[in-house]
Short mmCIF file of C-alpha atoms and ligand atoms in Angstrom, two decimals:
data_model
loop_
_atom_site.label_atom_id
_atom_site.label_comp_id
_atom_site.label_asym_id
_atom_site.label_seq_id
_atom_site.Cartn_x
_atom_site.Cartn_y
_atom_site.Cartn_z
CA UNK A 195 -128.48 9.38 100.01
CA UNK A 196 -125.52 7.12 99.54
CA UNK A 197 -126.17 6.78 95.91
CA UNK A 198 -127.09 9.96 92.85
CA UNK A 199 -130.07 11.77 94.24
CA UNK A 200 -131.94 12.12 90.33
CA UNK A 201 -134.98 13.10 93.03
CA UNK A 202 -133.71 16.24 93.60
CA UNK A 203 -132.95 19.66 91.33
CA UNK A 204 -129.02 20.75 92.03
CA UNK A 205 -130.76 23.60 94.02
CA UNK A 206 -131.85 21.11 96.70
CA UNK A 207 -128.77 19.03 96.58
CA UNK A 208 -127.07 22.05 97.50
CA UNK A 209 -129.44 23.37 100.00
CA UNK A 210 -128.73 19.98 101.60
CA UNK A 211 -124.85 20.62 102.05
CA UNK A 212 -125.45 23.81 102.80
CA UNK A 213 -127.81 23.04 105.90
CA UNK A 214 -125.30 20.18 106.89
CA UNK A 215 -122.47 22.70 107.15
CA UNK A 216 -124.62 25.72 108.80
CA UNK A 217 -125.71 23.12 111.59
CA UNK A 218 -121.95 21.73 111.94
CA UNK A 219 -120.50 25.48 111.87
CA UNK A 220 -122.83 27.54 113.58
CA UNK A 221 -125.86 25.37 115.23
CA UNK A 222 -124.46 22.18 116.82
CA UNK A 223 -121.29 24.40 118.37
CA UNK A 224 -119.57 25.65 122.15
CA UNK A 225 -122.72 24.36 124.77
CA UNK A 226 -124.57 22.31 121.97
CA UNK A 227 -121.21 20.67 120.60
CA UNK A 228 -121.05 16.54 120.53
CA UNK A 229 -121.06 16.31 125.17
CA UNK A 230 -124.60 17.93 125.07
CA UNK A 231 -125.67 15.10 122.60
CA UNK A 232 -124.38 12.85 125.14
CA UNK A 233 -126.15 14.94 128.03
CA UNK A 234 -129.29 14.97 125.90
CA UNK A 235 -129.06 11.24 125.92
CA UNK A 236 -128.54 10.99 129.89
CA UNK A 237 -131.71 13.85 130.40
CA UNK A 238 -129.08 15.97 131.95
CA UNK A 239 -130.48 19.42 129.86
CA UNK A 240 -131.87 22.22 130.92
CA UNK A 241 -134.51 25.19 129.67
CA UNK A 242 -131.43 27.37 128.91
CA UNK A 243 -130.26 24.91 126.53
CA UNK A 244 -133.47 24.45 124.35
CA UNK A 245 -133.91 27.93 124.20
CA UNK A 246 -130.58 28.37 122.91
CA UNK A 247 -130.72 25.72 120.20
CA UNK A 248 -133.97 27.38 119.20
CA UNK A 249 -132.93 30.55 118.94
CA UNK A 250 -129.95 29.12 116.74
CA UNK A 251 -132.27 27.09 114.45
CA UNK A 252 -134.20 30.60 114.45
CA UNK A 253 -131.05 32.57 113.18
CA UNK A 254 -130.32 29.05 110.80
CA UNK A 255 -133.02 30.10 108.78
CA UNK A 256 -135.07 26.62 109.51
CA UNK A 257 -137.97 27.02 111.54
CA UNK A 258 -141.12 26.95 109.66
CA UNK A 259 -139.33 26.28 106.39
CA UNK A 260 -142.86 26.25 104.19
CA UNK A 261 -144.43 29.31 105.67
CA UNK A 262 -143.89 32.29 103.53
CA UNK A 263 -141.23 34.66 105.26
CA UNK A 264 -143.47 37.14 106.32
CA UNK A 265 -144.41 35.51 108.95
CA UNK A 266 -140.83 34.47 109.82
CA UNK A 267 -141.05 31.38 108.00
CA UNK A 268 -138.20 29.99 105.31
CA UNK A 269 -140.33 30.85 102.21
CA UNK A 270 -139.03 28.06 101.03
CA UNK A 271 -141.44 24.31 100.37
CA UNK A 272 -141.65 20.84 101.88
CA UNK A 273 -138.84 19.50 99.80
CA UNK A 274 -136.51 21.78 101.89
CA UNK A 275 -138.38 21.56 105.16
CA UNK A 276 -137.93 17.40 104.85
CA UNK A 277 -133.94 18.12 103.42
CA UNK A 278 -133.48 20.28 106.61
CA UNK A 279 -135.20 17.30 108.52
CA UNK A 280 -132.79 15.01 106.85
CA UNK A 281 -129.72 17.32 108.01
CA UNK A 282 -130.90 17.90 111.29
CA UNK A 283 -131.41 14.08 112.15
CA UNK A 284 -127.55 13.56 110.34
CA UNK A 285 -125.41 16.35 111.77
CA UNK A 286 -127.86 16.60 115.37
CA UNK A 287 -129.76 14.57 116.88
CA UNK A 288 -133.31 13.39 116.44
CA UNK A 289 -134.78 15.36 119.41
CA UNK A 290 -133.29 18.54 117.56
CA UNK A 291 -134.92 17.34 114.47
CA UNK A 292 -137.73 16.98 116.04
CA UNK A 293 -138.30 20.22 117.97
CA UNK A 294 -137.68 21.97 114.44
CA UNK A 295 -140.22 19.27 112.97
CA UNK A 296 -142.51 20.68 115.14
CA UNK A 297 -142.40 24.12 113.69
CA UNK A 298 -142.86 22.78 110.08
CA UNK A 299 -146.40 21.29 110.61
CA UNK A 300 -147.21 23.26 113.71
CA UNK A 301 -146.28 26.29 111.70
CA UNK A 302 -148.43 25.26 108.77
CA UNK A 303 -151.21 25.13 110.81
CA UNK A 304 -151.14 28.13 112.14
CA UNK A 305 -150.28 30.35 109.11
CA UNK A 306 -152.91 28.50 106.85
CA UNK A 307 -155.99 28.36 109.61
CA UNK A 308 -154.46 31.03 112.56
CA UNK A 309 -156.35 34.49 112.96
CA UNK A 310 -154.21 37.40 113.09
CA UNK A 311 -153.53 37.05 116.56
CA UNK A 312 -152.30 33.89 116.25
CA UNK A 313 -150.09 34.63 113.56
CA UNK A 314 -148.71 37.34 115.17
CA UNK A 315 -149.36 36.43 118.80
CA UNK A 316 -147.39 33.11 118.92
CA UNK A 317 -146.17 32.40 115.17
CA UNK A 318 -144.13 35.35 114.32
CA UNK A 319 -142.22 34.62 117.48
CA UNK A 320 -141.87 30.55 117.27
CA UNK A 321 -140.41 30.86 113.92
CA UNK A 322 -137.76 33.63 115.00
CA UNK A 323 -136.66 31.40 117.32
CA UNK A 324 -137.87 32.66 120.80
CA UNK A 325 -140.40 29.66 121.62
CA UNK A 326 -140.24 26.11 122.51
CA UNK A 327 -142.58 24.44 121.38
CA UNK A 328 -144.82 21.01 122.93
CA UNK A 329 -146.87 19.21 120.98
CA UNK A 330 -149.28 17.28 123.45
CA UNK A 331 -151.66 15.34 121.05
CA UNK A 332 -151.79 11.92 122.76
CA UNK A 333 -153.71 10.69 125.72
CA UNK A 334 -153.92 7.76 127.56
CA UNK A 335 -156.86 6.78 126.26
CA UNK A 336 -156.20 8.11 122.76
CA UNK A 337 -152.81 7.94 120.61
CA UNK A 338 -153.38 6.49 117.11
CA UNK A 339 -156.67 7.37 117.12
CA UNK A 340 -157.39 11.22 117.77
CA UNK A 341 -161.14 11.53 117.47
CA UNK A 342 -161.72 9.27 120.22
CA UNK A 343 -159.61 11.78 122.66
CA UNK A 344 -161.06 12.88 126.15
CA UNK A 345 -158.89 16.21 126.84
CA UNK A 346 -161.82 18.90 126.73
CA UNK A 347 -162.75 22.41 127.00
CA UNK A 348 -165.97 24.37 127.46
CA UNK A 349 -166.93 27.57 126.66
CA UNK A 350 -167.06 30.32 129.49
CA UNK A 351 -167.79 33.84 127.96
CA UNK A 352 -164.85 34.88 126.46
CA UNK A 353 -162.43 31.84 127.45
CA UNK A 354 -162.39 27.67 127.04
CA UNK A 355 -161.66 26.35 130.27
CA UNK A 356 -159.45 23.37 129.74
CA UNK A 357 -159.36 19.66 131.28
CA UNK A 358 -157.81 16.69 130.53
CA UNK A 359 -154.28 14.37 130.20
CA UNK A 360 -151.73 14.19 127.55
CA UNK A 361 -149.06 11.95 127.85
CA UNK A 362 -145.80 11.11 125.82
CA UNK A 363 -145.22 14.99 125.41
CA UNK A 364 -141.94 16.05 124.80
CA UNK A 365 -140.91 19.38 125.83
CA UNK A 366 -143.47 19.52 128.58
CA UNK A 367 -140.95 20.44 130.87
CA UNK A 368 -139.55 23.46 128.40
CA UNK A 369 -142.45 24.32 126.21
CA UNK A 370 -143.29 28.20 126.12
CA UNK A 371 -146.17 27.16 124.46
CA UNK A 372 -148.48 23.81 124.07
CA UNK A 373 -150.56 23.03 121.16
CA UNK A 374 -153.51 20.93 122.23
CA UNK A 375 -156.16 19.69 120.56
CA UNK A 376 -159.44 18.87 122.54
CA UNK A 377 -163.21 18.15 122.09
CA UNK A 378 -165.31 21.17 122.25
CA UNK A 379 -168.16 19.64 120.62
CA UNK A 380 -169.58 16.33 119.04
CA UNK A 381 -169.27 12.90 121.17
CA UNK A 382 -166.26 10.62 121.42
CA UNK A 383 -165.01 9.28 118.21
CA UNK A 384 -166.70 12.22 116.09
CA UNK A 385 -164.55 13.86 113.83
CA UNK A 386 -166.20 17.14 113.96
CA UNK A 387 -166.49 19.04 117.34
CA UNK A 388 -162.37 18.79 118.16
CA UNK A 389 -160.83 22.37 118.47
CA UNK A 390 -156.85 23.02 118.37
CA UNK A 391 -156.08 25.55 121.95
CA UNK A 392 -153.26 27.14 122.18
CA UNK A 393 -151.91 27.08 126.04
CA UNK A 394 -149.01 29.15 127.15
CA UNK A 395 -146.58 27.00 129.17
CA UNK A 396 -146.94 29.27 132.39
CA UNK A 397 -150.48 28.63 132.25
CA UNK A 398 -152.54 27.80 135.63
CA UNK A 399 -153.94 24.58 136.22
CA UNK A 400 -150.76 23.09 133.89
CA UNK A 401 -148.98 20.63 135.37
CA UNK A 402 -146.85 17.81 135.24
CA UNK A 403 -148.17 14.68 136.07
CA UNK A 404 -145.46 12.14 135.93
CA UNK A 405 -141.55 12.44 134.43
CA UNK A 406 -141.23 9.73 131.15
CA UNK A 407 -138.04 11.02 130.05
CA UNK A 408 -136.29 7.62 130.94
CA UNK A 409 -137.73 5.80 128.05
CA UNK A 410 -135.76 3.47 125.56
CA UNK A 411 -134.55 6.67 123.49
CA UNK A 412 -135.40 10.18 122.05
CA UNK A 413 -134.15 11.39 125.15
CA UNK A 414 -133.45 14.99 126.87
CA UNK A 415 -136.80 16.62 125.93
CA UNK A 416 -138.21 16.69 129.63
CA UNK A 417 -140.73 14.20 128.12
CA UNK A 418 -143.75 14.25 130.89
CA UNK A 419 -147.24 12.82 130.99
CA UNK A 420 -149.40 16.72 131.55
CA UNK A 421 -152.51 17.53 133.11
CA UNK A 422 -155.26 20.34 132.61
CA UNK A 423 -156.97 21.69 135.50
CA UNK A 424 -159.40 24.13 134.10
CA UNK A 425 -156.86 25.99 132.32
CA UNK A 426 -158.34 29.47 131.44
CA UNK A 427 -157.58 30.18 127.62
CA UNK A 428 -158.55 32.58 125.60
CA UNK A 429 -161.23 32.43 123.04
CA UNK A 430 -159.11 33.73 120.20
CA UNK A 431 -156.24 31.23 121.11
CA UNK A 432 -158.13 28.70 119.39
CA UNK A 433 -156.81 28.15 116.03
CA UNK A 434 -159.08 28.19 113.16
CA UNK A 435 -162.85 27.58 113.64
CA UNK A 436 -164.16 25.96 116.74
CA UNK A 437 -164.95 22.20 116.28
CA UNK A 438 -163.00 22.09 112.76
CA UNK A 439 -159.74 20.96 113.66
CA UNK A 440 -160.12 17.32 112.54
CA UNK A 441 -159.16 18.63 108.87
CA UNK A 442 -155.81 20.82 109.97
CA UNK A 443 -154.72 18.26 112.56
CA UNK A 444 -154.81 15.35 109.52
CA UNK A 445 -153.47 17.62 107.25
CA UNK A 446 -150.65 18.49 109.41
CA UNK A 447 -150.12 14.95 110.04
CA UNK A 448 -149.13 14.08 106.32
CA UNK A 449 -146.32 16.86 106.84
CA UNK A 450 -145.19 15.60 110.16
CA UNK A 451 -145.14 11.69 108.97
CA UNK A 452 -142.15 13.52 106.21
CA UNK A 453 -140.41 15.01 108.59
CA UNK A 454 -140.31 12.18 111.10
CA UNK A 455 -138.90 9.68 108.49
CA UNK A 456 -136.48 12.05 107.07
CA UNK A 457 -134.89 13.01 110.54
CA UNK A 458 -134.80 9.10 111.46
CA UNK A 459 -133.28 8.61 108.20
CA UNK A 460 -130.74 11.33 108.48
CA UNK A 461 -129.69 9.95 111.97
CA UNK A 462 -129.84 6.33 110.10
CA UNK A 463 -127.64 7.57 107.39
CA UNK A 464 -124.69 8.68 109.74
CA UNK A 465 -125.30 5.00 111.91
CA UNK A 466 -124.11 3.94 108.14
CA UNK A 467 -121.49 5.54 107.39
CA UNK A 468 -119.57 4.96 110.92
CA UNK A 469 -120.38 1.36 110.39
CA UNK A 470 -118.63 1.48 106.71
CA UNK A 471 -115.67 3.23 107.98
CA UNK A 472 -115.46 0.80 111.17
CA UNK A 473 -115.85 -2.38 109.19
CA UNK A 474 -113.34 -1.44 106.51
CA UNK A 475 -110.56 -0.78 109.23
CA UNK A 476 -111.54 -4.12 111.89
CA UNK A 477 -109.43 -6.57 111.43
CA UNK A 478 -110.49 -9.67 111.71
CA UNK A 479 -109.02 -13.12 111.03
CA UNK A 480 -106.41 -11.09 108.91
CA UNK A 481 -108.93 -8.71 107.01
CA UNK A 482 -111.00 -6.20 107.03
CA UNK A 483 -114.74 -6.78 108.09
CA UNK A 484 -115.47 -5.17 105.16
CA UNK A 485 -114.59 -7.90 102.78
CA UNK A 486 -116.73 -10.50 104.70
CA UNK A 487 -119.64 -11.27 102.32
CA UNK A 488 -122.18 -11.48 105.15
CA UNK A 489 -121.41 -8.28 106.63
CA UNK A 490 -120.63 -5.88 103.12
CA UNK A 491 -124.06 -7.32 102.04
CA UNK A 492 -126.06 -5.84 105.46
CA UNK A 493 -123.77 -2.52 104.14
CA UNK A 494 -125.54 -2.93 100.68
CA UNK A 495 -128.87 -4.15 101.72
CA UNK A 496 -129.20 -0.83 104.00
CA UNK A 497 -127.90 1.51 101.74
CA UNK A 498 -130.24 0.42 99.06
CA UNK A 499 -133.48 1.00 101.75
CA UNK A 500 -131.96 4.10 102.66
CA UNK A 501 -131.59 5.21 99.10
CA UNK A 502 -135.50 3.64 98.27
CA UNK A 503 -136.67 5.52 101.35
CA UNK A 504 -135.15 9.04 100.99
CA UNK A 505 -136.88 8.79 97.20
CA UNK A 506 -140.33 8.02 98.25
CA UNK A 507 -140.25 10.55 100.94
CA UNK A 508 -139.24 13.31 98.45
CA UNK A 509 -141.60 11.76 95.93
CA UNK A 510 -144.52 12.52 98.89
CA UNK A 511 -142.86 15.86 99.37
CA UNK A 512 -143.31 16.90 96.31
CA UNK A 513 -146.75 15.69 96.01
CA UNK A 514 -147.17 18.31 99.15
CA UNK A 515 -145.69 21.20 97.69
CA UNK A 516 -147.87 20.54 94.42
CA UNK A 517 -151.43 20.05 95.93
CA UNK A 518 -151.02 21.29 99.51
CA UNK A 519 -151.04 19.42 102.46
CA UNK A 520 -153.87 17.12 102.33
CA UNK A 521 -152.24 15.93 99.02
CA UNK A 522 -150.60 12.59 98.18
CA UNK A 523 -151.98 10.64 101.74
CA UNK A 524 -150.88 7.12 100.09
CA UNK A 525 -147.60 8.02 98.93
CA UNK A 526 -147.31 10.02 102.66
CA UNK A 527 -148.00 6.72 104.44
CA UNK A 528 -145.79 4.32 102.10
CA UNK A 529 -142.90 7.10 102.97
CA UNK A 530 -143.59 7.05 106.31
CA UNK A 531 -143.86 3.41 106.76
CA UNK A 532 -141.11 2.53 104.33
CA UNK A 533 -138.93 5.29 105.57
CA UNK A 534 -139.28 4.56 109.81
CA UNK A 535 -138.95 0.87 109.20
CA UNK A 536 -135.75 1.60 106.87
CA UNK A 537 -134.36 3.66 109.26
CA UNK A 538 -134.53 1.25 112.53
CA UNK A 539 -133.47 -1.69 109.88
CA UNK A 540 -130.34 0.25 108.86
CA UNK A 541 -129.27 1.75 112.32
CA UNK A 542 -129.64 -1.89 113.78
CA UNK A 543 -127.44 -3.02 110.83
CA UNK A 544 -125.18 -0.46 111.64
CA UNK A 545 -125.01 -1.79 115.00
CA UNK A 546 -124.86 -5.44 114.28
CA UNK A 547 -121.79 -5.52 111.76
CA UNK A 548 -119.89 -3.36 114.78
CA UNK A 549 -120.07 -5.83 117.01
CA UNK A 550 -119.94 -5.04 120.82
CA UNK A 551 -118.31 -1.77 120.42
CA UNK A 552 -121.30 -0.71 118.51
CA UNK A 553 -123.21 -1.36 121.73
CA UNK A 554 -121.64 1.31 123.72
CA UNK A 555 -121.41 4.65 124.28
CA UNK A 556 -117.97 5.04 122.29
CA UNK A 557 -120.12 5.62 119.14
CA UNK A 558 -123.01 7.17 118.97
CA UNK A 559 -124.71 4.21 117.02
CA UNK A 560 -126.39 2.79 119.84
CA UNK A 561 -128.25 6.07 120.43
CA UNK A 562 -129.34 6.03 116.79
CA UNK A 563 -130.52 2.97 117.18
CA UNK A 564 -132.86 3.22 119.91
CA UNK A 565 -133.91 6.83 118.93
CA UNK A 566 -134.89 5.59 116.09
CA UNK A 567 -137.26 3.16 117.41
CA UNK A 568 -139.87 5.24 118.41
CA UNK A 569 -139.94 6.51 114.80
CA UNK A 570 -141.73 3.42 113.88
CA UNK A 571 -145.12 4.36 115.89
CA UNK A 572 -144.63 8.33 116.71
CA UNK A 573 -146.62 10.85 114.64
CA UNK A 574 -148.55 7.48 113.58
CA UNK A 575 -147.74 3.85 113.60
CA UNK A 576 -146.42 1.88 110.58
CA UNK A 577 -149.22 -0.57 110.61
CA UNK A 578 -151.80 2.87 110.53
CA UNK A 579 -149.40 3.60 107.22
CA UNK A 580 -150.34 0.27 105.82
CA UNK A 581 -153.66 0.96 106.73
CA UNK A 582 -154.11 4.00 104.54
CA UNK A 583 -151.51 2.18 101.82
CA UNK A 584 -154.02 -0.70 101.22
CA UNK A 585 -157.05 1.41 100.89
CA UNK A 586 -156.25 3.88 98.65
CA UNK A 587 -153.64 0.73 96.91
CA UNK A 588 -156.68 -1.09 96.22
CA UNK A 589 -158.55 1.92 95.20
CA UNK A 590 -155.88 2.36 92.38
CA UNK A 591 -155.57 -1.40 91.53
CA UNK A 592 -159.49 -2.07 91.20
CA UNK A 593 -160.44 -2.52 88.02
CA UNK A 594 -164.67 -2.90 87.58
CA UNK A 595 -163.94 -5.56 84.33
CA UNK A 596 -162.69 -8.11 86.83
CA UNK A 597 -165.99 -7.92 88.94
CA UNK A 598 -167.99 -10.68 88.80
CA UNK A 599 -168.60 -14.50 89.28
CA UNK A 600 -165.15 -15.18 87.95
CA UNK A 601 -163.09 -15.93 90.68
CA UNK A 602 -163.41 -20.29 91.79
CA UNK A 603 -164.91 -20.13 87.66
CA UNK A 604 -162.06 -19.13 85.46
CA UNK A 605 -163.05 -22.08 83.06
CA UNK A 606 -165.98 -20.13 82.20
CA UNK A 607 -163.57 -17.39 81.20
CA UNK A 608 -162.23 -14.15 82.81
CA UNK A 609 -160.87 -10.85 82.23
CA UNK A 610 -157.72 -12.24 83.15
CA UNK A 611 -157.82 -15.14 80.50
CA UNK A 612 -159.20 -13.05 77.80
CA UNK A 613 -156.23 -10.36 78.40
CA UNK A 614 -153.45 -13.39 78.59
C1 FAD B 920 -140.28 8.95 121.78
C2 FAD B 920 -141.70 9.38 121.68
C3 FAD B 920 -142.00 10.72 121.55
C4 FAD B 920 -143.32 11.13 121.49
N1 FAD B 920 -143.61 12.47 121.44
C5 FAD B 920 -144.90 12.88 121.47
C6 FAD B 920 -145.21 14.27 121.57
O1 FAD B 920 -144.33 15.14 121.63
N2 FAD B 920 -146.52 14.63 121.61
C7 FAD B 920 -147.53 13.71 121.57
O2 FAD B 920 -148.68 14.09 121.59
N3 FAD B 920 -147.25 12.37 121.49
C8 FAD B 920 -145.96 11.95 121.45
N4 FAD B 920 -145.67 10.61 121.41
C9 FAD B 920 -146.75 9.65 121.36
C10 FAD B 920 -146.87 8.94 120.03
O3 FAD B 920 -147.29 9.80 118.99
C11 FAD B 920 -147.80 7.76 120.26
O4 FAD B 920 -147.06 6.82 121.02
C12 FAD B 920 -148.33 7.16 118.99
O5 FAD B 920 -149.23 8.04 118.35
C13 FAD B 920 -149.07 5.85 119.27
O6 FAD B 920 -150.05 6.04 120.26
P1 FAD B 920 -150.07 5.08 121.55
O7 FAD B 920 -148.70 5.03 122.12
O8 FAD B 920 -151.17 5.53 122.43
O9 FAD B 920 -150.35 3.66 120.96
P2 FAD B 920 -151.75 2.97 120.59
O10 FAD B 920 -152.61 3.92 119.85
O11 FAD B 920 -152.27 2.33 121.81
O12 FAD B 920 -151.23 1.86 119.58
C14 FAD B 920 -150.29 0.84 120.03
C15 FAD B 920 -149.85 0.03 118.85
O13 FAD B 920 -150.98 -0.65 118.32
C16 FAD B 920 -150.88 -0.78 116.92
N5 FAD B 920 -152.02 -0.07 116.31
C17 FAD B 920 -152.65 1.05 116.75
N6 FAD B 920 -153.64 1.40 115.92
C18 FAD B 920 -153.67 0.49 114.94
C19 FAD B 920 -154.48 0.29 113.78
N7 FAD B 920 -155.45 1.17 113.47
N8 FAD B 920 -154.19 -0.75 112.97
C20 FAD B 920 -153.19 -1.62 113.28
N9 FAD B 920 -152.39 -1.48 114.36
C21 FAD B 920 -152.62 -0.46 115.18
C22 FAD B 920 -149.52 -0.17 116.54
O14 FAD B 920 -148.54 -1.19 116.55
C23 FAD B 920 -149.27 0.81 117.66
O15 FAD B 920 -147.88 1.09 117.84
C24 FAD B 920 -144.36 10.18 121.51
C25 FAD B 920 -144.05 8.82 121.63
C26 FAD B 920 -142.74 8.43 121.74
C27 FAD B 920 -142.43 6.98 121.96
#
């Protein structure tokens, strides 16, 4: 936030600093200093290293930040899970963020709909720290929209036996553990009839189909395009009830869309504030860049949508913490939206006001920018945000007195005449 956060109690303001600090002090240190960011970027890490950072997140207090501490969790709400978010994508980078993010909603799910065995099975230990974790939630012939997904499993006496493809998953390569959702029942496109499986990385008939970690950014995560070749799993790894999962995995969604536009706005924050300092100390023509009109107005026009975004997010936040997470789905998507546009507007900004040295590796701007990017569809595309922003928008702004004939007859009189 560049400007006064009123959004937030002095509690959170400081729980902010504080996370900022812990990560730069304790977190982002020796191996996982500023030359692994730079490895992460050229896919040059390894399993030792993600297991590490885990572990340190783990000891950092900010795995599973809304899941009550009993189950390892932070105790804490989504206000501090999306502030730690915010941190993370600042002082880290965003594939950090987002291997934490994935604990936050992940872990949700599993402490609000997870048996006993789950919760102590797999989440006790993911949020101390000892488990990487892979989402792998998109096909090829499904990404935006889940209920039409092919991945399934059938029922063999005690197990689910497992087939399908995921693709776009990042920590394939690493994950101790995959979180898959597939259709145990119902036809394609059903809502009910998709179950959540939980699939131990070592797993047989797991494999790796193709490498995609060379894509345009959100790089070092072993990012791979997976297969399922009747992968045994047990019946009480599924999470929940069998066939209900189209509730938890939406539900877990309006968390994740928070997270994913804090962390890009975190990263989009620092992209900022290396382009103020830069274009107040460029010379040019005899003075600073910073006193050019045309460039100290891109400076004002992206710390404003920061500002605008990091307030609707915690607005939605809150809205989560009040009424749980199915709460507040318009104000989720307008944050979400707002926030992963804002964040590739400013970072570009950022970029375009440094000129060509912006463009290299000398700052880490241009990996901002294009990790950013993906923020803009991942976890669910900005046009899906408007989507759910018109409906429930029009829901709001409807008003039954202005139904009618009135509209192309106005002279006859309308509601909107009568109230001028
Ligand atoms: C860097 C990165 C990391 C990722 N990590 C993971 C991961 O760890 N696990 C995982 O499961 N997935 C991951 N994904 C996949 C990501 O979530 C999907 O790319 C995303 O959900 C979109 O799905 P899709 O790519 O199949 O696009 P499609 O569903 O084919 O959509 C393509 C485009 O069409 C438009 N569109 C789609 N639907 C609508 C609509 N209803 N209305 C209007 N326009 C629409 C949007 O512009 C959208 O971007 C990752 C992707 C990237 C790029």
């Amino acid at each position: 936030m560049i400007g006064e956060d009123t959004s937030l109690t002095e509690a959170e303001r400081e729980y902010l600093e504080e996370t900022v600090e812990t990560l730069r002090s304790d977190v982002f240190v020796g191996d996982l200093d500023q030359d692994h960011f730079r490895a992460l970027d050229e896919n040059r890490e390894s399993a030792a290293d993600w297991q590490e950072f885990v572990s340190r997140a783990g000891d950092a207090g900010l795995l599973g930040i809304s899941v009550p501490e009993e189950y390892n969790g932070g105790g804490l709400g989504v206000v501090e899970t999306v502030l730690a978010e915010q941190a993370l994508g600042y002082a880290g980078t965003i594939v950090h963020a987002c291997q934490v993010s994935l604990t936050q909603h992940i872990g949700r799910t599993l402490y609000e709909h997870g048996s006993d065995h789950v919760r102590d099975t797999y989440l006790k230990p993911l949020l101390d720290g000892e488990v990487v974790l892979a989402q792998a939630f998109t096909e090829p012939s499904s990404g935006t929209d889940m209920a039409h997904l092919d991945t399934s499993a059938r029922r063999e006496g005690e197990e689910w036996v497992l087939n399908g493809e995921k693709r776009f998953v990042d920590f394939a390569r690493y994950g101790d553990l995959f979180v898959v959702p597939a259709r145990t029942g119902g036809e394609a496109g059903d809502r009910d009839g998709l179950s959540i499986l939980l699939v131990e990385g070592d797993a047989d008939g797991l494999s790796i189909e193709m490498d995609l970690s060379d894509w345009h950014g959100f790089r070092g995560t072993g990012a791979a395009w997976i297969r399922f070749d009747d992968v045994h799993v047990p019946a009480e790894n599924v999470v929940g009830d069998p066939g209900a999962a189209w509730s938890y995995l939406t539900n877990e969604l309006n968390l994740e869309h928070l997270t994913i536009a804090r962390y890009c706005l975190g990263a989009a924050e620092r992209a900022l504030e290396i382009a103020a300092n830069y274009t107040d100390n460029r010379i040019v023509n005899e003075r600073p860049l910073s006193r050019y009109q045309a460039v100290n107005h891109g400076i004002a026009d992206a710390a404003t949508k920061l500002d605008a975004a990091y307030l609707l997010n915690t607005r939605a936040a809150r809205l989560l913490d009040e009424g749980g997470l199915s709460a507040g789905r318009m104000e989720g998507a307008m944050a979400k939206a707002f926030g992963n546009d804002a964040a590739h507007e400013v970072a570009d900004t950022a970029m375009q006001v440094m000129g060509g040295v912006g463009t290299t590796t000398l700052y880490p701007v241009e990996r901002i920018q294009r990790d950013v990017r993906a923020g803009r569809f991942l976890g669910g595309a900005s046009e899906v945000m408007r989507s759910i922003v018109q409906h429930d928008a029009y829901d709001e702004l409807r008003d039954d007195a202005f139904a009618g004939e009135y509209v192309g007859a106005e002279l006859d009189g309308t509601p909107w005449v009568e109230q001028r």
